[in-house]
XYZ file of N, CA and C in Angstrom:
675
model
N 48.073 -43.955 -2.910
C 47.020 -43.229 -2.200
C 45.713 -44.031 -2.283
N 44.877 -43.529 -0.968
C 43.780 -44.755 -1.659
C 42.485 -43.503 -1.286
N 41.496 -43.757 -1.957
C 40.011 -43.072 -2.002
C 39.295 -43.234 -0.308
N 39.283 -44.177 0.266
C 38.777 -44.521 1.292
C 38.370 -46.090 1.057
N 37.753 -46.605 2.509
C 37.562 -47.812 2.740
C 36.230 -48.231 1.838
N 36.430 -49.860 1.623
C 35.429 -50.565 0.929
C 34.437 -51.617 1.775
N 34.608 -52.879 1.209
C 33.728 -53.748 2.380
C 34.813 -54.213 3.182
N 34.415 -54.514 4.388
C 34.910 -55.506 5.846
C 34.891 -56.825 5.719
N 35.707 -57.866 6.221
C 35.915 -58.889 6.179
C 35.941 -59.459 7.380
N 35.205 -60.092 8.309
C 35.513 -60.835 9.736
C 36.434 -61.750 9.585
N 37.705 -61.497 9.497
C 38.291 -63.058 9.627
C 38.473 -63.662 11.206
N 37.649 -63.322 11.614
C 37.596 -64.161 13.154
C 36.688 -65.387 13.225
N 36.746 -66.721 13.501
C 36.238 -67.792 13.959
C 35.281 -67.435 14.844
N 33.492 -68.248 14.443
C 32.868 -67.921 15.490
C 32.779 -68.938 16.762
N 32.822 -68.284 18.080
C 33.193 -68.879 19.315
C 32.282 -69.429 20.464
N 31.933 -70.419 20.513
C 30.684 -71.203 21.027
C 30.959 -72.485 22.373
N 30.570 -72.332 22.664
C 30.087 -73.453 24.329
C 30.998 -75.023 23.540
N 32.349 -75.159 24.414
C 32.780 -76.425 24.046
C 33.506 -76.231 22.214
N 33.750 -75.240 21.919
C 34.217 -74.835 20.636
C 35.430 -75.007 20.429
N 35.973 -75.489 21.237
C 37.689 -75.704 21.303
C 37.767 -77.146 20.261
N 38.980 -76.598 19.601
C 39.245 -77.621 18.452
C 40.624 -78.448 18.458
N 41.798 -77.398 19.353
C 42.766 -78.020 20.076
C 43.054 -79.227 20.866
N 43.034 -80.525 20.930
C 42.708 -80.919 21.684
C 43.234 -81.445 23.134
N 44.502 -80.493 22.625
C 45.426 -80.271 23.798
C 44.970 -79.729 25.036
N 43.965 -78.872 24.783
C 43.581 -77.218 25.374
C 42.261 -77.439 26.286
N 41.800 -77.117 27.346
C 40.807 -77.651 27.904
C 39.757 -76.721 27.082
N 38.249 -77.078 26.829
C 37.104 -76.867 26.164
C 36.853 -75.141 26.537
N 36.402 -74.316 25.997
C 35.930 -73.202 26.600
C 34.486 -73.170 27.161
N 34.069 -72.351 28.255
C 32.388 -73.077 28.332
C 32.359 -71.584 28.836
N 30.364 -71.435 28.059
C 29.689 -69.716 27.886
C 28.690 -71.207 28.661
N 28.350 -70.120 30.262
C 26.996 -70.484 30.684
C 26.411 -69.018 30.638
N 24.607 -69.548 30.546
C 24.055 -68.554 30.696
C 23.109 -68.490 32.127
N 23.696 -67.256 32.815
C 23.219 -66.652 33.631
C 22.589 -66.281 34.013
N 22.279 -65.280 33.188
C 21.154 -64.140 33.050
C 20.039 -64.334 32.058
N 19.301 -64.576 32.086
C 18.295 -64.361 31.204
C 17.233 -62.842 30.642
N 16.763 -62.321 29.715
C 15.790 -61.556 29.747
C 14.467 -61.805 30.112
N 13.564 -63.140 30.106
C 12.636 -63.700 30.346
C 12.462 -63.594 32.058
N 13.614 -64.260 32.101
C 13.603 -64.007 33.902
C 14.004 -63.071 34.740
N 15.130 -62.651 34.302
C 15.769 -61.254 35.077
C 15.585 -59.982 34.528
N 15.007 -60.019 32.952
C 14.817 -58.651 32.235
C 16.205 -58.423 31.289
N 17.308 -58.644 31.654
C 18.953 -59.011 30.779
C 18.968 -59.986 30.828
N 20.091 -59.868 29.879
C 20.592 -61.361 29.386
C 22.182 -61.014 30.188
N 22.980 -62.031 30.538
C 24.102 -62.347 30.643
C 24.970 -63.333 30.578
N 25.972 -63.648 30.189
C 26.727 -64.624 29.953
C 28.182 -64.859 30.817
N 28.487 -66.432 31.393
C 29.764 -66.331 31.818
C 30.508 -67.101 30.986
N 31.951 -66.626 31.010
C 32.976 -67.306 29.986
C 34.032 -67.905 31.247
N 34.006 -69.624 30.745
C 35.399 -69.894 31.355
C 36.339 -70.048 30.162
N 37.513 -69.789 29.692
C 38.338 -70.477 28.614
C 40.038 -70.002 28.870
N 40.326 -70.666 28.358
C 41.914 -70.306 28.905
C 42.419 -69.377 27.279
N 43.544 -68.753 27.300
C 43.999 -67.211 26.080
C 44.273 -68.127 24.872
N 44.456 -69.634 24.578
C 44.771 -69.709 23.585
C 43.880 -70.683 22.465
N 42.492 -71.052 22.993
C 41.722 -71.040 21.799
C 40.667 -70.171 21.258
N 40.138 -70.672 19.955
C 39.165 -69.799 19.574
C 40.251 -69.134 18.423
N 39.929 -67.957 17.706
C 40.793 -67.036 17.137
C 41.507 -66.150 18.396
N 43.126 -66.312 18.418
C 43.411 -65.794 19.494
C 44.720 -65.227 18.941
N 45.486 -64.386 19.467
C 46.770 -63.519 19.551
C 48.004 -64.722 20.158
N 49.306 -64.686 19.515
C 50.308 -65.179 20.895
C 51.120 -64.188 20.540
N 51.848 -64.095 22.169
C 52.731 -63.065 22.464
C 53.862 -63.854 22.872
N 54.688 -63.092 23.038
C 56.479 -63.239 23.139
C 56.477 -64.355 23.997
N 55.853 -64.189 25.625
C 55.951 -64.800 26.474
C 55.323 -65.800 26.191
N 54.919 -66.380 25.669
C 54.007 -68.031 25.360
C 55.150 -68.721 25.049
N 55.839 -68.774 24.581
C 56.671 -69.554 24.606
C 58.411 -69.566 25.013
N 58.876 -67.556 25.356
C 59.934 -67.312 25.576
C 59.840 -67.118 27.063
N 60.982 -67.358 28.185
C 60.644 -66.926 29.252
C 60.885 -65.310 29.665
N 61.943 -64.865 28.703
C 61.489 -63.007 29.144
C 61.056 -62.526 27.801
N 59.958 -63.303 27.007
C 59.335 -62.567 26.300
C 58.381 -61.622 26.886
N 57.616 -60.627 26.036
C 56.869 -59.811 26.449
C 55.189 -60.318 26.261
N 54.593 -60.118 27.703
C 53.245 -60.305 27.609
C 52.344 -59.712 26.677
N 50.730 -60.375 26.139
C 50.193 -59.658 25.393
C 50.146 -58.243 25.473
N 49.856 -57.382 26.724
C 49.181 -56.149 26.709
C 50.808 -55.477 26.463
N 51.797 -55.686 26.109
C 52.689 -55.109 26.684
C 53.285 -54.740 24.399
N 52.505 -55.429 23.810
C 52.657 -54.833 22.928
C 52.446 -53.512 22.194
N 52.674 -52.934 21.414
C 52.476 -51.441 20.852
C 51.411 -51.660 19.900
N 50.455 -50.824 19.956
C 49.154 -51.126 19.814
C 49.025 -50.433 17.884
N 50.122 -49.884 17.817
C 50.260 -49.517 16.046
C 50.854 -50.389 15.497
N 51.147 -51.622 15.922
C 51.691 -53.162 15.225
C 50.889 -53.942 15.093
N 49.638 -53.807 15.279
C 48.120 -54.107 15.113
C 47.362 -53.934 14.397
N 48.045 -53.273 13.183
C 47.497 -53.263 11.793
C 48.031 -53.309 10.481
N 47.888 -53.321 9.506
C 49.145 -53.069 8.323
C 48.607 -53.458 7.607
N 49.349 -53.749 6.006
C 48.542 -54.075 4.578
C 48.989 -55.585 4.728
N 47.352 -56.327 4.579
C 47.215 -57.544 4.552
C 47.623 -57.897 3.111
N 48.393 -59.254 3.559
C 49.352 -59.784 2.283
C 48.925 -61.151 2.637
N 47.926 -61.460 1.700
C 47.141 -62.791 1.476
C 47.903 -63.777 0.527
N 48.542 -64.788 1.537
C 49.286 -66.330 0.911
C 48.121 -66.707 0.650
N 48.752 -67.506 -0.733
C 46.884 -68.485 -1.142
C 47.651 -69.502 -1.428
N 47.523 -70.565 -0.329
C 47.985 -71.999 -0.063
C 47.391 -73.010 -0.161
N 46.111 -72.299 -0.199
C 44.956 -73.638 -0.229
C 44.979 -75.098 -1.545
N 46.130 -75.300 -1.880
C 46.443 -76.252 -2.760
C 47.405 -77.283 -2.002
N 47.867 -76.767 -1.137
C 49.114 -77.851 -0.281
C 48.582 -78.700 0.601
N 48.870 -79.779 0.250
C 48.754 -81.106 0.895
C 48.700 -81.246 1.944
N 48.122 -82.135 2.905
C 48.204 -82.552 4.452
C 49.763 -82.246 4.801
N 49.905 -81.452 5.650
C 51.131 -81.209 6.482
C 52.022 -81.562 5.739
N 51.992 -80.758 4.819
C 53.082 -80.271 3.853
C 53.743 -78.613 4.942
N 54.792 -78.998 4.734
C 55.688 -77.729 5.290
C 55.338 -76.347 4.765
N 55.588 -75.215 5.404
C 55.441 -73.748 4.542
C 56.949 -73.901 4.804
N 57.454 -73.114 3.355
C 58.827 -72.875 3.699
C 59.557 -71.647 2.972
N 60.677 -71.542 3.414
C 61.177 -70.277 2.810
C 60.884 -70.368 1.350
N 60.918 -71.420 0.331
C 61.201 -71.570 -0.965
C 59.503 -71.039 -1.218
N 58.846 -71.795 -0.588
C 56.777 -71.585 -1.219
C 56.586 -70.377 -0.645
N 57.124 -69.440 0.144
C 56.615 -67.838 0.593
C 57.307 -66.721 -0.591
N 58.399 -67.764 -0.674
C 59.453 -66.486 -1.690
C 58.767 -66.610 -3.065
N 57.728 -67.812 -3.907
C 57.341 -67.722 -4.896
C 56.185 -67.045 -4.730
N 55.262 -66.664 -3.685
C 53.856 -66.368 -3.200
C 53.773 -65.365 -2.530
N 54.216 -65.036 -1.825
C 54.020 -63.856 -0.942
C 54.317 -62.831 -1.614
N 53.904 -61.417 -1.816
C 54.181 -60.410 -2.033
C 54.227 -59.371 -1.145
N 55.346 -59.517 0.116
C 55.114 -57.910 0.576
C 55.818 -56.971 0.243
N 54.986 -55.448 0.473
C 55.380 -54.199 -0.021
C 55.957 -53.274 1.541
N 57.457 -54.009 1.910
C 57.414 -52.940 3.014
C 57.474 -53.964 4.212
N 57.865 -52.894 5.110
C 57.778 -53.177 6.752
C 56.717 -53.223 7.504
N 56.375 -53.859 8.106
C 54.888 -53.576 8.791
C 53.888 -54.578 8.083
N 54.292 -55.262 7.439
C 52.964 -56.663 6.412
C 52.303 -57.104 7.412
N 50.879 -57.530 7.409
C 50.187 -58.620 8.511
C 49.961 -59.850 6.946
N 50.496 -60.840 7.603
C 51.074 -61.720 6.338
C 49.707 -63.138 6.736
N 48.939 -63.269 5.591
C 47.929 -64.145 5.775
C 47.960 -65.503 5.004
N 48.639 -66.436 6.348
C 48.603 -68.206 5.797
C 47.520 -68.353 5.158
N 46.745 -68.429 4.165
C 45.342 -69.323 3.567
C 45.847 -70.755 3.467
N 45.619 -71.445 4.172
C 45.907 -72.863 3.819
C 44.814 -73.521 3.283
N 43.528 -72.700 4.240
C 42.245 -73.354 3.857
C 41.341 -74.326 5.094
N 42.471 -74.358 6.110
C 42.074 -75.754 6.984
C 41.110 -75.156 8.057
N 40.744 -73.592 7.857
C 39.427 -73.040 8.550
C 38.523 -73.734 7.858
N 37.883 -74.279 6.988
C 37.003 -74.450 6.378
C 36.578 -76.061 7.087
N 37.742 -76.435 7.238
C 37.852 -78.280 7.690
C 37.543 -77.977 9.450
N 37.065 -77.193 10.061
C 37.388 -77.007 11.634
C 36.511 -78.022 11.763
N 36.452 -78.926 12.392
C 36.033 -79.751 13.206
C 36.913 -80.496 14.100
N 36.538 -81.488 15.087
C 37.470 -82.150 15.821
C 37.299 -83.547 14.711
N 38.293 -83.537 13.887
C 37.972 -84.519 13.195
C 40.524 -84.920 12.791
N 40.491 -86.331 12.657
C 41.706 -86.281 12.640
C 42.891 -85.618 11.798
N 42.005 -84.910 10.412
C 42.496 -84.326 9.232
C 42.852 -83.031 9.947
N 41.633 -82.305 10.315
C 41.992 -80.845 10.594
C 42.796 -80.830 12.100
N 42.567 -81.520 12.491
C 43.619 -81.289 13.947
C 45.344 -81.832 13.858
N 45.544 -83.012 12.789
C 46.654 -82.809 12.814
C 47.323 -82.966 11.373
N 46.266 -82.449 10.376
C 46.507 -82.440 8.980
C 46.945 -81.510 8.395
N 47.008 -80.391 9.181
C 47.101 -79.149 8.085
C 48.895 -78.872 8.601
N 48.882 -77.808 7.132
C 50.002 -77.404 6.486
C 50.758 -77.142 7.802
N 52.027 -76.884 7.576
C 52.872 -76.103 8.581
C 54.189 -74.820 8.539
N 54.131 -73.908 9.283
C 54.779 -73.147 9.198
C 56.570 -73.283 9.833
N 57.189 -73.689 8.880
C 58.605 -74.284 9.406
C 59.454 -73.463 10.194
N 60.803 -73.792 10.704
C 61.180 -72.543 10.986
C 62.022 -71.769 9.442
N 62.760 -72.132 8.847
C 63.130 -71.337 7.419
C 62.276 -70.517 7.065
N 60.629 -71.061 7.180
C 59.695 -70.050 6.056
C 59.424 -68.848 7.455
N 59.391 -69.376 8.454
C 59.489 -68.036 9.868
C 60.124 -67.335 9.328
N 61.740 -68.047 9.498
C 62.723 -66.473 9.773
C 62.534 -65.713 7.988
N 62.268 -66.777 7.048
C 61.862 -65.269 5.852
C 60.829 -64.362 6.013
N 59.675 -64.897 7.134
C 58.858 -63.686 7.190
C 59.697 -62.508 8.127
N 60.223 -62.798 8.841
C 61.079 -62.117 10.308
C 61.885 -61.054 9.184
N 62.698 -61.456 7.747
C 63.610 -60.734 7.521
C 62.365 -60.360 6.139
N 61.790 -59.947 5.899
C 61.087 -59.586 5.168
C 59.879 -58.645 5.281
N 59.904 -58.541 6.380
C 59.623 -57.096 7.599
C 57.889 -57.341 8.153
N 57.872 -58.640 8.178
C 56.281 -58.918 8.859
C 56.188 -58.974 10.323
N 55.312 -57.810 10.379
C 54.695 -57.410 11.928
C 54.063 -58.395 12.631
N 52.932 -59.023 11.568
C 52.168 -59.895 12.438
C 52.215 -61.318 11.388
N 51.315 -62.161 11.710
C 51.328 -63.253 10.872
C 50.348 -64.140 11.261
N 49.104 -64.793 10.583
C 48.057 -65.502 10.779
C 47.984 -66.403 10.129
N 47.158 -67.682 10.930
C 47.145 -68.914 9.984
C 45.304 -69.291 10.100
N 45.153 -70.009 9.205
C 43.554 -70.578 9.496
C 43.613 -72.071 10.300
N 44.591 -72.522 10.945
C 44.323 -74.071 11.939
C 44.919 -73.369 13.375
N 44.646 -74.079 14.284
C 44.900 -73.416 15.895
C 46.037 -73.611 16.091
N 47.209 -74.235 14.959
C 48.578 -73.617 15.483
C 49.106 -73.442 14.098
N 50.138 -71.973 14.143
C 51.098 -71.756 13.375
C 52.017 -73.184 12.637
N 52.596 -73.664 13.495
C 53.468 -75.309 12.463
C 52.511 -76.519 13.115
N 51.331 -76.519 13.193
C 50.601 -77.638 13.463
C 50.760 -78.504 14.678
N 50.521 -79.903 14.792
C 50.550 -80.069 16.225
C 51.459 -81.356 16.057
N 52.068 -81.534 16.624
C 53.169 -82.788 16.907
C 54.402 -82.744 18.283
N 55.418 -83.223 17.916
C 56.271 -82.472 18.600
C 56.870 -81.116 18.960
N 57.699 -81.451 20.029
C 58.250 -79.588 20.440
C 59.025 -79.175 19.174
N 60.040 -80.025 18.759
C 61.117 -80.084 17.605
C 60.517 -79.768 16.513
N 58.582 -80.009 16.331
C 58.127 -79.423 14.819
C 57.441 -78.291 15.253
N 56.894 -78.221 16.427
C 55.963 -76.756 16.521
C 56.832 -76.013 17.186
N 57.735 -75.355 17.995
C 58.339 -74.573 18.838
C 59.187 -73.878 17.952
N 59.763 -74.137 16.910
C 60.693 -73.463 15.863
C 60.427 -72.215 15.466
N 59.395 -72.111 14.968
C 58.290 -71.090 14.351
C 57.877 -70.010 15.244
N 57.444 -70.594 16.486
C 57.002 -69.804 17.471
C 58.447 -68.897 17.980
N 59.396 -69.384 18.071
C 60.211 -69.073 18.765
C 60.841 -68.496 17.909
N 61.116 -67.883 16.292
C 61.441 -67.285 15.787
C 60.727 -65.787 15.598
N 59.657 -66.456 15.104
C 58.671 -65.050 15.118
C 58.296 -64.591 15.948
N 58.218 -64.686 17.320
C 58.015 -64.453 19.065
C 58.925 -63.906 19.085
N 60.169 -64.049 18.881
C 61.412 -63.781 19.238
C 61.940 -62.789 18.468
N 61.552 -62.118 17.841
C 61.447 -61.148 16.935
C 60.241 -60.185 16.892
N 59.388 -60.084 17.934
C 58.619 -59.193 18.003
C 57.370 -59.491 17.238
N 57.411 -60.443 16.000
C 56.440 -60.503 15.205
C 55.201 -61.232 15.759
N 53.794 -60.823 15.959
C 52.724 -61.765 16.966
C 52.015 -62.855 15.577
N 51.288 -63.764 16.586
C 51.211 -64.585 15.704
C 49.335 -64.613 15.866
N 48.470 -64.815 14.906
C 47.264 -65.569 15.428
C 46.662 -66.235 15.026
N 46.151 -67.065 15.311
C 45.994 -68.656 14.834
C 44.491 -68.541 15.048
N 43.858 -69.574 14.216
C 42.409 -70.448 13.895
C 41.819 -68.855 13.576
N 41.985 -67.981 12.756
C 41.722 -66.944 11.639
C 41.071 -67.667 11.224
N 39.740 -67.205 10.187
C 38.873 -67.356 9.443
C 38.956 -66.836 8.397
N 38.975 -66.762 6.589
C 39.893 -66.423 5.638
C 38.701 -66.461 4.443
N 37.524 -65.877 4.520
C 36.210 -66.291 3.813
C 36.895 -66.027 2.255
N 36.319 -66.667 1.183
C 36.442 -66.205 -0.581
C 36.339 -65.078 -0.710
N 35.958 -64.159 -0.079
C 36.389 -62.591 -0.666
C 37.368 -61.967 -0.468
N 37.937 -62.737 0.298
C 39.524 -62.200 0.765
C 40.751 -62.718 -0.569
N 40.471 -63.466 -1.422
C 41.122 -63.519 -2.819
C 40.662 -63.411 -4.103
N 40.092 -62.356 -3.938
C 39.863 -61.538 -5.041
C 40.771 -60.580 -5.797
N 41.754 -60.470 -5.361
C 42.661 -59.363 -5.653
C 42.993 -58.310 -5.034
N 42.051 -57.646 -4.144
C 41.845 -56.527 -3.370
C 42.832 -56.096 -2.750
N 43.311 -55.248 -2.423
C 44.313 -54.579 -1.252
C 43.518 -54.725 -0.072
N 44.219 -54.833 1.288
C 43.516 -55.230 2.460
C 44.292 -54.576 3.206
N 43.554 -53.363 4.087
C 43.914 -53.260 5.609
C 43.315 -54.190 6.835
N 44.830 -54.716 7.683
C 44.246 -55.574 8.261
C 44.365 -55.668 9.738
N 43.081 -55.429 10.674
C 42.903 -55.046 12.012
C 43.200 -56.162 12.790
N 43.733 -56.214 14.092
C 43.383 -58.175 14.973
C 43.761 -57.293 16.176
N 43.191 -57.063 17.092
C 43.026 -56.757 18.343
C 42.573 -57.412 19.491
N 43.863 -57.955 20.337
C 43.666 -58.759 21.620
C 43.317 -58.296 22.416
N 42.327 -59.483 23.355
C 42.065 -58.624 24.667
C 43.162 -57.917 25.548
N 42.922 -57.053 25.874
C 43.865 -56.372 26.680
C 44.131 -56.734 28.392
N 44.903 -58.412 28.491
C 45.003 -58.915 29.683
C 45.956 -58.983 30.344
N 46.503 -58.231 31.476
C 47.697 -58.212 32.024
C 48.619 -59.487 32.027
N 49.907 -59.364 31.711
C 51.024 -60.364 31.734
C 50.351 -61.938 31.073
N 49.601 -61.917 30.204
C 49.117 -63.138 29.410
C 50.175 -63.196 28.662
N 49.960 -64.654 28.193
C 50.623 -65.288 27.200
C 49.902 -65.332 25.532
N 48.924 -64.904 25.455
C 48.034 -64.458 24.306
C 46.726 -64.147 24.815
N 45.670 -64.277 23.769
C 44.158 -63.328 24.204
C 43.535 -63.139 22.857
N 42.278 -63.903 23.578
C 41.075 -63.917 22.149
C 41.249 -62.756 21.796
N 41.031 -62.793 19.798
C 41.302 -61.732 18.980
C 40.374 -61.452 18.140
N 40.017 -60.195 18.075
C 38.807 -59.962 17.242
C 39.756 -59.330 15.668
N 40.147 -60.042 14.702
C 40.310 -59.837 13.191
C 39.572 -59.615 12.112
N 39.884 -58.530 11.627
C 39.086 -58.107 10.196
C 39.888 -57.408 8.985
N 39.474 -57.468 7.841
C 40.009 -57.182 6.683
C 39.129 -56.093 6.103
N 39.816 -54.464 5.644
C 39.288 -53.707 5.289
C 39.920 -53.296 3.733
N 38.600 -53.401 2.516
C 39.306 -53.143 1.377
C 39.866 -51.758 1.297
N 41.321 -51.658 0.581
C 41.448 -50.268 0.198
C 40.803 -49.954 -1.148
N 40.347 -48.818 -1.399
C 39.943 -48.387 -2.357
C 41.124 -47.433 -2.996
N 41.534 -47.918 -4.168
C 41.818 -47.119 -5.080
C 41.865 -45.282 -5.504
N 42.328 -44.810 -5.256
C 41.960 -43.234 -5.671
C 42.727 -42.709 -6.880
């Protein structure tokens, strides 16, 4: 049982003009429009395509009759955050079934299961963080898949990092393929391993037949009762 909620946690990446870190992915660009000085409002236009920034992927990103973002059930969008603390593993070192089964602790069906690798901290377009960080294999997938995780987040802009189809598509296509959503370039600040119990929110835009959609993520402490 718990007393009620404690402090909030943004784990969302903040999202800025040319902020794309992918460098696969074309740049996102915020012009400004509107001004208050001149027009009295302010307004902003966004060009960016669903999969940088902190964003959601859905079934269909990589399956062809997977299911689009909006087409998910909107109570699989939360659950008790189960914080991996990875931040010790080496440049593109593998995640794998063996390092989740010593680390992970979930309680139950429904986990939103949190990669800390750490490589939010490294975001830049720099050659370490774009093709340095850890990766999510397919073995350490399908143990989250049979270990009853709903959702699953990493802190670099892809789940198994960037290389080939044969190293990144495994992962996706297990946990996609299983209903479980994925969201990538999460933000994972030091208060999130403290010990705390965590309810944990990530809500995509709601865009017809997409393949994912910027995600607004946060971490809410449970309190004890």
């Amino acid at each position: 049982m718990t007393a009620g909620a404690g402090r909030t946690l943004d784990l969302t990446q903040p999202f800025f003009h040319n902020g794309g870190f992918n460098p696969d992915l074309p740049l996102p660009r915020i012009d400004i429009t509107r001004s208050v000085i001149s027009d009295g409002y302010s307004l902003e236009q966004l060009e960016l395509c669903t999969h940088v920034g902190t964003h959601m992927d859905a079934p269909s990103h990589v399956l062809e009759t997977g299911h689009p973002i909006d087409e998910f059930a909107v109570d699989r969008f939360h659950g008790p955050g189960v914080v991996v603390d990875l931040r010790d593993l080496g440049d593109e070192q593998a995640i794998d079934a063996e390092l989740l089964a010593s680390r992970a602790r979930i309680e139950g069906q429904g986990s939103i299961v949190l990669l800390a690798t750490g490589w939010g901290a490294f975001r830049a377009r720099s050659a370490r963080y774009v093709d340095g960080s850890p990766w999510l294999n397919e073995a350490g997938a399908q143990w989250l898949v049979e270990h009853g995780a709903a959702g699953v987040a990493i802190d670099h802009f892809s789940i198994a990092g960037r290389g080939p189809a044969e190293k990144v598509l495994p992962a996706h296509n297990v946990l996609l393929g299983a209903g479980v959503w994925i969201v990538e370039e999460a933000l994972f600040p030091e208060a999130l391993f403290d010990g705390s119990r965590w309810e944990v929110v990530a809500l995509p835009w709601r865009i017809a037949g997409a393949s994912g959609a910027p995600t607004r993520m946060i971490a809410i402490e449970q309190l004890a009762g």
